[in-house]
C-alpha cells in the first residue's frame, strides 16, 4: 500500500482480527491485479474493526448496571468480531499470480495457462464473497447509514480492477505482432480472409462495450477475453513450444475464438445467449485452445478442379505450362505423406503454393486475351517469370517429400518440352499472322463473286512467257508436274508482238 496502515491496539477479543489484517496488508502491498479490490477490503475491514472498538469503549464508559443499549452494542460487536474473522480468513488472494497485471503464459506448459484463468476467477470470487458478507446485517448494524457507502466503494473497486485488466488486454492484442499476422494462420489462403484482424476488432468491441456497460456478473465474458489473450501472448514470447505455435496458428482455433467473442457481444447487448450459455462457450473454447487436436488431412480436390477449369482459357505461350502445372498438383494430391502432413508451417507452405498457382492461371487467362494477341510482350514476360517462380516452389515441395527423382525424371522433362513448345508455337503462329497481314495489305481487292484466285507474286516462280500454273496446282508441286517434253516447242514472242487484232492488222500493212 502507498503508506503504512495503522491499526489500533484493540483488546484480547479483537486480537485475531488485528493479526489477520496485518497479514493481509503485507500480502497485498505489491498487488498488480485486484489491487483496488484488496485494498478496499482492508479499508472496509479496518472501519468495521474500529466500529467494534467504539462499541467496546462505549460499554466501558457505562457506570452502574447494563441496560438495553449496552446489551445491543455487546451483541452487535461480538457478532461482528466473529463475522470479520471469518471474512478475513477467506481473504486469501493468490499473491504469486498478482505480480503482473497481464498473466504471464508458461511457454513450455501451454495448457497450464488455464490454471492462471482459474486463479483469477477464484480471486475475483473472493472479492465478490467479501462484498456480500459486508452487506450482512452483522456489519450494517455497526454503521447504519454509512454501510451503503462502504458497499458502493467495494463494488466500484472491483469494477475498476476488471476494467483495468480487460483494457490492458485490448491494448496488448491491438498492437502489431512480431510473428502473428493474418498470413500466419493456416488454411486462410482463399477469399482474402483476415482471421487475426477480425479477432482483434471483435475483442475491441467486447472490451469497449463491457467497459461502458459494466456488470459484475460478467466473469465468463472476462474469462473468454483472457482466453483470447493467450494465443497473442504465446506468439510474442520467446521460447514457446513450436508445436503449440503451429497448433495455435490453425483455422480451427481462430474460428472458435471469433465465434466466442461474437456470442459475448450478443450476450452483453441482448442477453442472448444466456450467461449459462456463455459459460459453456468458455469451456468449449478452453478445450479448443489447450487441447492439441490432430489436424484434418489436407485436401486439394476443389482447387485442382478449379485449376482444370481455368486452364482451358489459357492460350499460348502458356497453355502447355498450365497443363503441366495442373498435372503436377494432381501428382501432389495423391502423395500420402503430403496429405498426412501435420506441421502447420508445411501445410501453410503447400496452401500458399497452391494459391499462387491458381493466381497465375487466372492472371494468364484474364490478361493474355485474344484481343491482345502478339501485342503483349511485356505481359508475356511478366507471366513467364511468375510461372518460373511457382515451378521453383513445386520443385522444393518434391524435394522436401523425397520425390526429387520423380521431378528430375518426369516433371522436369515435361516442363521443358511444354516450355519449348509454348514458345515455338507462339513465335511461328505470330510469324504467320504477320505474314498474312502483310499480304492482305499489298494485294488488290478481288471482286466479291469472282472465282479468280490471287497468288502472292513473291511466292510464285517466274514461268516462261505464255505459261501459267494449273488452277489446282500449288507452287510446291511445279517441279514434279512439269517436264522438258511438256514445254512448248515454240516460245512466244516478246511483249511487243502481243496477239491483239489491232497489232496483227498493223503487221500486215507493213509486210513487203
JSON list of C-alpha atoms in Angstrom, two decimals, residues 265-391:
[
{"chain": "A", "resi": 265, "resn": "UNK", "atom": "CA", "xyz": [-21.29, -9.22, -27.86]},
{"chain": "A", "resi": 266, "resn": "UNK", "atom": "CA", "xyz": [-24.78, -10.67, -28.29]},
{"chain": "A", "resi": 267, "resn": "UNK", "atom": "CA", "xyz": [-24.93, -11.62, -24.61]},
{"chain": "A", "resi": 268, "resn": "UNK", "atom": "CA", "xyz": [-23.91, -8.15, -23.43]},
{"chain": "A", "resi": 269, "resn": "UNK", "atom": "CA", "xyz": [-26.28, -6.34, -25.79]},
{"chain": "A", "resi": 270, "resn": "UNK", "atom": "CA", "xyz": [-29.27, -8.66, -25.94]},
{"chain": "A", "resi": 271, "resn": "UNK", "atom": "CA", "xyz": [-28.78, -11.21, -23.11]},
{"chain": "A", "resi": 272, "resn": "UNK", "atom": "CA", "xyz": [-28.86, -13.89, -25.78]},
{"chain": "A", "resi": 273, "resn": "UNK", "atom": "CA", "xyz": [-27.13, -16.26, -25.45]},
{"chain": "A", "resi": 274, "resn": "UNK", "atom": "CA", "xyz": [-27.65, -16.55, -21.71]},
{"chain": "A", "resi": 275, "resn": "UNK", "atom": "CA", "xyz": [-24.98, -16.34, -19.02]},
{"chain": "A", "resi": 276, "resn": "UNK", "atom": "CA", "xyz": [-25.09, -20.14, -18.72]},
{"chain": "A", "resi": 277, "resn": "UNK", "atom": "CA", "xyz": [-24.51, -20.48, -22.47]},
{"chain": "A", "resi": 278, "resn": "UNK", "atom": "CA", "xyz": [-21.55, -18.08, -22.26]},
{"chain": "A", "resi": 279, "resn": "UNK", "atom": "CA", "xyz": [-20.12, -20.29, -19.53]},
{"chain": "A", "resi": 280, "resn": "UNK", "atom": "CA", "xyz": [-20.44, -23.30, -21.83]},
{"chain": "A", "resi": 281, "resn": "UNK", "atom": "CA", "xyz": [-18.85, -21.33, -24.65]},
{"chain": "A", "resi": 282, "resn": "UNK", "atom": "CA", "xyz": [-15.90, -20.52, -22.38]},
{"chain": "A", "resi": 283, "resn": "UNK", "atom": "CA", "xyz": [-15.38, -24.19, -21.53]},
{"chain": "A", "resi": 284, "resn": "UNK", "atom": "CA", "xyz": [-15.61, -25.16, -25.20]},
{"chain": "A", "resi": 285, "resn": "UNK", "atom": "CA", "xyz": [-13.11, -22.51, -26.26]},
{"chain": "A", "resi": 286, "resn": "UNK", "atom": "CA", "xyz": [-10.71, -23.50, -23.46]},
{"chain": "A", "resi": 287, "resn": "UNK", "atom": "CA", "xyz": [-10.81, -27.10, -24.69]},
{"chain": "A", "resi": 288, "resn": "UNK", "atom": "CA", "xyz": [-10.19, -26.00, -28.28]},
{"chain": "A", "resi": 289, "resn": "UNK", "atom": "CA", "xyz": [-7.25, -23.76, -27.37]},
{"chain": "A", "resi": 290, "resn": "UNK", "atom": "CA", "xyz": [-5.45, -26.00, -24.94]},
{"chain": "A", "resi": 291, "resn": "UNK", "atom": "CA", "xyz": [-6.17, -29.49, -26.24]},
{"chain": "A", "resi": 292, "resn": "UNK", "atom": "CA", "xyz": [-3.93, -30.07, -29.21]},
{"chain": "A", "resi": 293, "resn": "UNK", "atom": "CA", "xyz": [-6.27, -31.89, -31.55]},
{"chain": "A", "resi": 294, "resn": "UNK", "atom": "CA", "xyz": [-4.92, -33.62, -34.67]},
{"chain": "A", "resi": 295, "resn": "UNK", "atom": "CA", "xyz": [-5.27, -31.54, -37.80]},
{"chain": "A", "resi": 296, "resn": "UNK", "atom": "CA", "xyz": [-7.53, -32.92, -40.56]},
{"chain": "A", "resi": 297, "resn": "UNK", "atom": "CA", "xyz": [-5.93, -34.42, -43.68]},
{"chain": "A", "resi": 298, "resn": "UNK", "atom": "CA", "xyz": [-5.10, -31.95, -46.42]},
{"chain": "A", "resi": 299, "resn": "UNK", "atom": "CA", "xyz": [-7.35, -31.87, -49.46]},
{"chain": "A", "resi": 300, "resn": "UNK", "atom": "CA", "xyz": [-6.67, -30.22, -52.82]},
{"chain": "A", "resi": 301, "resn": "UNK", "atom": "CA", "xyz": [-9.53, -31.62, -54.92]},
{"chain": "A", "resi": 302, "resn": "UNK", "atom": "CA", "xyz": [-11.59, -28.42, -55.04]},
{"chain": "A", "resi": 303, "resn": "UNK", "atom": "CA", "xyz": [-8.65, -26.23, -56.02]},
{"chain": "A", "resi": 304, "resn": "UNK", "atom": "CA", "xyz": [-7.39, -28.72, -58.62]},
{"chain": "A", "resi": 305, "resn": "UNK", "atom": "CA", "xyz": [-10.82, -28.83, -60.27]},
{"chain": "A", "resi": 306, "resn": "UNK", "atom": "CA", "xyz": [-10.80, -25.03, -60.38]},
{"chain": "A", "resi": 307, "resn": "UNK", "atom": "CA", "xyz": [-7.34, -25.12, -61.97]},
{"chain": "A", "resi": 308, "resn": "UNK", "atom": "CA", "xyz": [-8.60, -27.55, -64.63]},
{"chain": "A", "resi": 309, "resn": "UNK", "atom": "CA", "xyz": [-11.49, -25.24, -65.42]},
{"chain": "A", "resi": 310, "resn": "UNK", "atom": "CA", "xyz": [-9.20, -22.22, -65.70]},
{"chain": "A", "resi": 311, "resn": "UNK", "atom": "CA", "xyz": [-6.52, -23.96, -67.79]},
{"chain": "A", "resi": 312, "resn": "UNK", "atom": "CA", "xyz": [-8.78, -24.21, -70.85]},
{"chain": "A", "resi": 313, "resn": "UNK", "atom": "CA", "xyz": [-8.83, -20.40, -71.02]},
{"chain": "A", "resi": 314, "resn": "UNK", "atom": "CA", "xyz": [-5.02, -20.07, -71.13]},
{"chain": "A", "resi": 315, "resn": "UNK", "atom": "CA", "xyz": [-3.56, -19.66, -74.64]},
{"chain": "A", "resi": 316, "resn": "UNK", "atom": "CA", "xyz": [-0.06, -19.94, -75.94]},
{"chain": "A", "resi": 317, "resn": "UNK", "atom": "CA", "xyz": [2.62, -19.27, -74.88]},
{"chain": "A", "resi": 318, "resn": "UNK", "atom": "CA", "xyz": [1.46, -20.70, -71.54]},
{"chain": "A", "resi": 319, "resn": "UNK", "atom": "CA", "xyz": [-1.15, -23.34, -72.30]},
{"chain": "A", "resi": 320, "resn": "UNK", "atom": "CA", "xyz": [1.43, -26.13, -72.22]},
{"chain": "A", "resi": 321, "resn": "UNK", "atom": "CA", "xyz": [2.93, -24.99, -68.93]},
{"chain": "A", "resi": 322, "resn": "UNK", "atom": "CA", "xyz": [-0.55, -24.56, -67.47]},
{"chain": "A", "resi": 323, "resn": "UNK", "atom": "CA", "xyz": [-1.32, -28.20, -68.21]},
{"chain": "A", "resi": 324, "resn": "UNK", "atom": "CA", "xyz": [1.94, -29.33, -66.61]},
{"chain": "A", "resi": 325, "resn": "UNK", "atom": "CA", "xyz": [1.14, -27.24, -63.52]},
{"chain": "A", "resi": 326, "resn": "UNK", "atom": "CA", "xyz": [-2.27, -28.89, -63.16]},
{"chain": "A", "resi": 327, "resn": "UNK", "atom": "CA", "xyz": [-0.77, -32.36, -63.61]},
{"chain": "A", "resi": 328, "resn": "UNK", "atom": "CA", "xyz": [1.91, -31.54, -61.02]},
{"chain": "A", "resi": 329, "resn": "UNK", "atom": "CA", "xyz": [-0.68, -30.61, -58.41]},
{"chain": "A", "resi": 330, "resn": "UNK", "atom": "CA", "xyz": [-2.66, -33.74, -59.24]},
{"chain": "A", "resi": 331, "resn": "UNK", "atom": "CA", "xyz": [0.51, -35.67, -58.50]},
{"chain": "A", "resi": 332, "resn": "UNK", "atom": "CA", "xyz": [0.98, -33.85, -55.18]},
{"chain": "A", "resi": 333, "resn": "UNK", "atom": "CA", "xyz": [-2.64, -34.54, -54.21]},
{"chain": "A", "resi": 334, "resn": "UNK", "atom": "CA", "xyz": [-2.06, -38.29, -54.38]},
{"chain": "A", "resi": 335, "resn": "UNK", "atom": "CA", "xyz": [1.06, -38.33, -52.20]},
{"chain": "A", "resi": 336, "resn": "UNK", "atom": "CA", "xyz": [0.20, -39.90, -48.86]},
{"chain": "A", "resi": 337, "resn": "UNK", "atom": "CA", "xyz": [2.95, -38.11, -46.95]},
{"chain": "A", "resi": 338, "resn": "UNK", "atom": "CA", "xyz": [1.78, -34.73, -48.18]},
{"chain": "A", "resi": 339, "resn": "UNK", "atom": "CA", "xyz": [-1.88, -35.39, -47.38]},
{"chain": "A", "resi": 340, "resn": "UNK", "atom": "CA", "xyz": [-0.97, -36.54, -43.86]},
{"chain": "A", "resi": 341, "resn": "UNK", "atom": "CA", "xyz": [1.30, -33.55, -43.19]},
{"chain": "A", "resi": 342, "resn": "UNK", "atom": "CA", "xyz": [0.67, -32.19, -39.67]},
{"chain": "A", "resi": 343, "resn": "UNK", "atom": "CA", "xyz": [3.28, -29.43, -39.40]},
{"chain": "A", "resi": 344, "resn": "UNK", "atom": "CA", "xyz": [1.35, -26.20, -39.76]},
{"chain": "A", "resi": 345, "resn": "UNK", "atom": "CA", "xyz": [4.33, -24.44, -41.34]},
{"chain": "A", "resi": 346, "resn": "UNK", "atom": "CA", "xyz": [4.48, -27.02, -44.16]},
{"chain": "A", "resi": 347, "resn": "UNK", "atom": "CA", "xyz": [0.69, -27.10, -44.56]},
{"chain": "A", "resi": 348, "resn": "UNK", "atom": "CA", "xyz": [0.81, -23.34, -44.88]},
{"chain": "A", "resi": 349, "resn": "UNK", "atom": "CA", "xyz": [3.61, -23.54, -47.47]},
{"chain": "A", "resi": 350, "resn": "UNK", "atom": "CA", "xyz": [1.62, -26.05, -49.53]},
{"chain": "A", "resi": 351, "resn": "UNK", "atom": "CA", "xyz": [-1.50, -23.92, -49.46]},
{"chain": "A", "resi": 352, "resn": "UNK", "atom": "CA", "xyz": [0.49, -20.82, -50.32]},
{"chain": "A", "resi": 353, "resn": "UNK", "atom": "CA", "xyz": [1.99, -22.52, -53.37]},
{"chain": "A", "resi": 354, "resn": "UNK", "atom": "CA", "xyz": [-1.44, -23.76, -54.41]},
{"chain": "A", "resi": 355, "resn": "UNK", "atom": "CA", "xyz": [-2.86, -20.27, -54.05]},
{"chain": "A", "resi": 356, "resn": "UNK", "atom": "CA", "xyz": [-0.02, -18.85, -56.14]},
{"chain": "A", "resi": 357, "resn": "UNK", "atom": "CA", "xyz": [-0.65, -21.44, -58.86]},
{"chain": "A", "resi": 358, "resn": "UNK", "atom": "CA", "xyz": [-4.32, -20.50, -59.02]},
{"chain": "A", "resi": 359, "resn": "UNK", "atom": "CA", "xyz": [-3.44, -16.83, -59.12]},
{"chain": "A", "resi": 360, "resn": "UNK", "atom": "CA", "xyz": [-1.04, -17.30, -62.04]},
{"chain": "A", "resi": 361, "resn": "UNK", "atom": "CA", "xyz": [-3.53, -19.36, -64.05]},
{"chain": "A", "resi": 362, "resn": "UNK", "atom": "CA", "xyz": [-6.24, -16.75, -63.51]},
{"chain": "A", "resi": 363, "resn": "UNK", "atom": "CA", "xyz": [-3.86, -13.97, -64.50]},
{"chain": "A", "resi": 364, "resn": "UNK", "atom": "CA", "xyz": [-2.78, -15.77, -67.67]},
{"chain": "A", "resi": 365, "resn": "UNK", "atom": "CA", "xyz": [-6.41, -16.48, -68.59]},
{"chain": "A", "resi": 366, "resn": "UNK", "atom": "CA", "xyz": [-7.68, -12.97, -67.92]},
{"chain": "A", "resi": 367, "resn": "UNK", "atom": "CA", "xyz": [-4.78, -10.78, -69.05]},
{"chain": "A", "resi": 368, "resn": "UNK", "atom": "CA", "xyz": [-3.42, -12.63, -72.09]},
{"chain": "A", "resi": 369, "resn": "UNK", "atom": "CA", "xyz": [-6.62, -12.42, -74.14]},
{"chain": "A", "resi": 370, "resn": "UNK", "atom": "CA", "xyz": [-7.07, -12.84, -77.90]},
{"chain": "A", "resi": 371, "resn": "UNK", "atom": "CA", "xyz": [-7.60, -9.10, -78.38]},
{"chain": "A", "resi": 372, "resn": "UNK", "atom": "CA", "xyz": [-4.05, -8.51, -77.21]},
{"chain": "A", "resi": 373, "resn": "UNK", "atom": "CA", "xyz": [-2.55, -11.37, -79.15]},
{"chain": "A", "resi": 374, "resn": "UNK", "atom": "CA", "xyz": [1.06, -10.80, -80.19]},
{"chain": "A", "resi": 375, "resn": "UNK", "atom": "CA", "xyz": [0.98, -7.25, -78.83]},
{"chain": "A", "resi": 376, "resn": "UNK", "atom": "CA", "xyz": [1.65, -8.08, -75.17]},
{"chain": "A", "resi": 377, "resn": "UNK", "atom": "CA", "xyz": [5.36, -8.84, -74.98]},
{"chain": "A", "resi": 378, "resn": "UNK", "atom": "CA", "xyz": [5.79, -7.16, -71.57]},
{"chain": "A", "resi": 379, "resn": "UNK", "atom": "CA", "xyz": [2.86, -9.06, -70.10]},
{"chain": "A", "resi": 380, "resn": "UNK", "atom": "CA", "xyz": [4.10, -12.35, -71.55]},
{"chain": "A", "resi": 381, "resn": "UNK", "atom": "CA", "xyz": [7.48, -11.76, -69.92]},
{"chain": "A", "resi": 382, "resn": "UNK", "atom": "CA", "xyz": [5.90, -10.96, -66.52]},
{"chain": "A", "resi": 383, "resn": "UNK", "atom": "CA", "xyz": [3.66, -14.04, -66.58]},
{"chain": "A", "resi": 384, "resn": "UNK", "atom": "CA", "xyz": [6.60, -16.18, -67.66]},
{"chain": "A", "resi": 385, "resn": "UNK", "atom": "CA", "xyz": [8.56, -15.08, -64.60]},
{"chain": "A", "resi": 386, "resn": "UNK", "atom": "CA", "xyz": [5.62, -15.99, -62.37]},
{"chain": "A", "resi": 387, "resn": "UNK", "atom": "CA", "xyz": [5.42, -19.45, -63.90]},
{"chain": "A", "resi": 388, "resn": "UNK", "atom": "CA", "xyz": [9.15, -19.91, -63.25]},
{"chain": "A", "resi": 389, "resn": "UNK", "atom": "CA", "xyz": [8.66, -18.95, -59.60]},
{"chain": "A", "resi": 390, "resn": "UNK", "atom": "CA", "xyz": [5.76, -21.31, -58.98]},
{"chain": "A", "resi": 391, "resn": "UNK", "atom": "CA", "xyz": [7.62, -24.21, -60.60]}
]
